[in-house]
mmCIF file of C-alpha atoms and ligand atoms in Angstrom:
data_model
loop_
_atom_site.group_PDB
_atom_site.id
_atom_site.type_symbol
_atom_site.label_atom_id
_atom_site.label_comp_id
_atom_site.label_asym_id
_atom_site.label_seq_id
_atom_site.Cartn_x
_atom_site.Cartn_y
_atom_site.Cartn_z
ATOM 1 C CA MET A 276 18.887 -24.730 -237.187
ATOM 2 C CA THR A 277 22.127 -23.291 -237.280
ATOM 3 C CA PRO A 278 23.134 -20.554 -234.752
ATOM 4 C CA LYS A 279 23.350 -17.905 -238.003
ATOM 5 C CA GLU A 280 20.072 -19.344 -238.637
ATOM 6 C CA MET A 281 18.732 -18.946 -235.416
ATOM 7 C CA TYR A 282 20.119 -15.410 -234.747
ATOM 8 C CA GLU A 283 18.516 -14.231 -238.118
ATOM 9 C CA MET A 284 15.204 -15.665 -236.644
ATOM 10 C CA LEU A 285 15.454 -14.476 -232.827
ATOM 11 C CA LYS A 286 16.946 -10.425 -234.394
ATOM 12 C CA PRO A 287 13.744 -8.879 -235.889
ATOM 13 C CA ILE A 288 11.643 -10.344 -233.385
ATOM 14 C CA GLN A 289 13.637 -9.257 -230.353
ATOM 15 C CA GLU A 290 14.235 -5.959 -231.753
ATOM 16 C CA LYS A 291 10.491 -5.131 -231.695
ATOM 17 C CA LYS A 292 10.356 -6.123 -227.839
ATOM 18 C CA GLY A 293 13.140 -3.690 -227.816
ATOM 19 C CA TYR A 294 16.370 -5.646 -227.293
ATOM 20 C CA CYS A 295 19.211 -5.689 -229.364
ATOM 21 C CA PHE A 296 21.741 -8.423 -230.049
ATOM 22 C CA ASN A 297 25.166 -7.636 -228.764
ATOM 23 C CA PRO A 298 26.935 -6.253 -231.339
ATOM 24 C CA ASP A 299 29.809 -8.848 -231.189
ATOM 25 C CA TYR A 300 28.356 -11.083 -233.898
ATOM 26 C CA GLU A 301 31.290 -13.939 -233.329
ATOM 27 C CA TRP A 302 29.722 -13.696 -229.233
ATOM 28 C CA CYS A 303 26.100 -14.125 -230.266
ATOM 29 C CA LEU A 304 27.165 -16.870 -232.343
ATOM 30 C CA ASP A 305 28.605 -18.689 -229.438
ATOM 31 C CA VAL A 306 26.059 -18.244 -227.201
ATOM 32 C CA ILE A 307 23.378 -18.937 -229.499
ATOM 33 C CA GLU A 308 25.380 -22.697 -230.387
ATOM 34 C CA GLY A 309 25.387 -22.947 -226.457
ATOM 35 C CA MET A 310 21.848 -22.727 -226.386
ATOM 36 C CA LEU A 311 21.067 -24.969 -229.355
ATOM 37 C CA THR A 312 23.475 -27.588 -227.526
ATOM 38 C CA ASN A 313 21.310 -27.199 -224.683
ATOM 39 C CA LYS A 314 18.220 -27.783 -226.817
ATOM 40 C CA ALA A 315 19.549 -31.025 -227.909
ATOM 41 C CA ARG A 316 20.485 -32.269 -224.631
ATOM 42 C CA TYR A 317 17.505 -30.980 -222.550
ATOM 43 C CA GLY A 318 14.801 -30.614 -225.053
ATOM 44 C CA TYR A 319 14.794 -26.654 -224.242
ATOM 45 C CA THR A 320 16.860 -23.861 -224.637
ATOM 46 C CA SER A 321 18.307 -23.225 -221.567
ATOM 47 C CA CYS A 322 20.460 -20.531 -220.875
ATOM 48 C CA PRO A 323 24.196 -21.242 -221.827
ATOM 49 C CA CYS A 324 25.807 -19.560 -219.466
ATOM 50 C CA ARG A 325 24.503 -21.282 -216.439
ATOM 51 C CA LEU A 326 24.683 -25.287 -215.610
ATOM 52 C CA ALA A 327 21.176 -25.827 -215.819
ATOM 53 C CA THR A 328 19.557 -29.117 -213.507
ATOM 54 C CA GLY A 329 17.915 -30.742 -216.710
ATOM 55 C CA GLU A 330 14.193 -30.833 -215.543
ATOM 56 C CA ARG A 331 12.269 -28.565 -217.016
ATOM 57 C CA GLU A 332 10.321 -27.386 -214.207
ATOM 58 C CA ARG A 333 13.447 -26.590 -211.825
ATOM 59 C CA ASP A 334 15.019 -24.887 -215.265
ATOM 60 C CA LYS A 335 11.862 -22.725 -216.595
ATOM 61 C CA GLU A 336 13.532 -19.778 -215.034
ATOM 62 C CA ILE A 337 16.289 -19.649 -217.237
ATOM 63 C CA VAL A 338 14.901 -20.857 -220.451
ATOM 64 C CA CYS A 339 16.335 -18.268 -222.894
ATOM 65 C CA PRO A 340 15.293 -15.271 -222.618
ATOM 66 C CA CYS A 341 15.328 -16.129 -218.960
ATOM 67 C CA VAL A 342 13.074 -14.197 -216.443
ATOM 68 C CA PHE A 343 16.010 -12.154 -215.226
ATOM 69 C CA ARG A 344 16.608 -10.532 -218.694
ATOM 70 C CA GLU A 345 14.073 -7.816 -218.414
ATOM 71 C CA GLU A 346 15.501 -6.250 -215.360
ATOM 72 C CA ASP A 347 19.247 -7.086 -215.997
ATOM 73 C CA VAL A 348 19.132 -5.109 -219.418
ATOM 74 C CA ARG A 349 16.895 -2.632 -217.573
ATOM 75 C CA LYS A 350 19.790 -2.155 -214.697
ATOM 76 C CA TYR A 351 22.837 -3.069 -216.748
ATOM 77 C CA ASP A 352 21.952 -2.683 -220.352
ATOM 78 C CA CYS A 353 22.744 -6.414 -220.644
ATOM 79 C CA CYS A 354 21.708 -9.831 -219.884
ATOM 80 C CA TYR A 355 23.782 -12.383 -217.919
ATOM 81 C CA CYS A 356 25.295 -13.944 -220.823
ATOM 82 C CA ARG A 357 25.787 -10.459 -222.918
ATOM 83 C CA LEU A 358 23.459 -11.893 -225.654
ATOM 84 C CA TYR A 359 20.821 -9.294 -225.314
ATOM 85 C CA MET A 360 21.571 -5.555 -224.905
ATOM 86 C CA SER A 361 19.480 -2.484 -224.698
ATOM 87 C CA PRO A 362 19.636 -0.330 -228.056
ATOM 88 C CA GLU A 363 21.947 2.314 -225.608
ATOM 89 C CA GLY A 364 24.292 -0.577 -224.606
ATOM 90 C CA ALA A 365 24.580 -2.037 -228.157
ATOM 91 C CA GLU A 366 25.187 1.741 -229.614
ATOM 92 C CA GLY A 367 27.858 2.226 -226.784
ATOM 93 C CA LYS A 368 25.853 5.218 -225.480
ATOM 94 C CA ARG A 369 25.783 3.661 -221.955
ATOM 95 C CA PRO A 370 29.020 1.350 -220.504
ATOM 96 C CA VAL A 371 28.362 -2.091 -220.056
ATOM 97 C CA PRO A 372 29.859 -3.937 -216.697
ATOM 98 C CA GLU A 373 32.421 -6.388 -217.309
ATOM 99 C CA SER A 374 29.954 -8.563 -215.366
ATOM 100 C CA ILE A 375 26.345 -9.187 -214.692
ATOM 101 C CA PRO A 376 25.619 -10.490 -211.272
ATOM 102 C CA GLU A 377 23.928 -13.751 -211.356
ATOM 103 C CA ARG A 378 20.487 -13.794 -209.793
ATOM 104 C CA TRP A 379 19.146 -17.460 -210.538
ATOM 105 C CA LEU A 380 18.719 -19.839 -207.481
ATOM 106 C CA ARG A 381 19.371 -23.077 -208.655
ATOM 107 C CA LYS A 382 16.492 -24.991 -207.457
HETATM 108 S S1 LIG B 56 21.291 -14.458 -219.603
HETATM 109 FE FE1 LIG B 56 20.598 -13.689 -221.769
HETATM 110 S S2 LIG B 56 21.330 -15.648 -223.171
HETATM 111 FE FE2 LIG B 56 21.363 -16.086 -220.911
HETATM 112 S S3 LIG B 56 18.859 -17.026 -220.859
HETATM 113 FE FE3 LIG B 56 19.134 -14.966 -220.285
HETATM 114 S S4 LIG B 56 18.516 -13.711 -222.129
HETATM 115 FE FE4 LIG B 56 19.276 -15.594 -222.711
#
């Protein structure tokens, strides 16, 4: 699967759940490409913005969408990788912080 194909597959599924992609399409493709690289490397789509351990059990919190997405999007309008956003964040109705604090405690 290419990043573009994955983008198209995920978009309607995630929008139904209330999550939008970052309006910067190229950014999204880069993040998704990292996810696909991790899938080939580890066998699961671990977060491309974090250094995975390579052990599924230890990385389970950061398999995309990570367990932190919901709270980060609620609090910051954006996930840690800036891939997923709230509709308000994506539409520029609310400012998105420059960076999102890391909350994953690598085990
Ligand atoms: S931070 Fe975003 S891209 Fe990374 S795993 Fe979480 S939801 Fe996916």
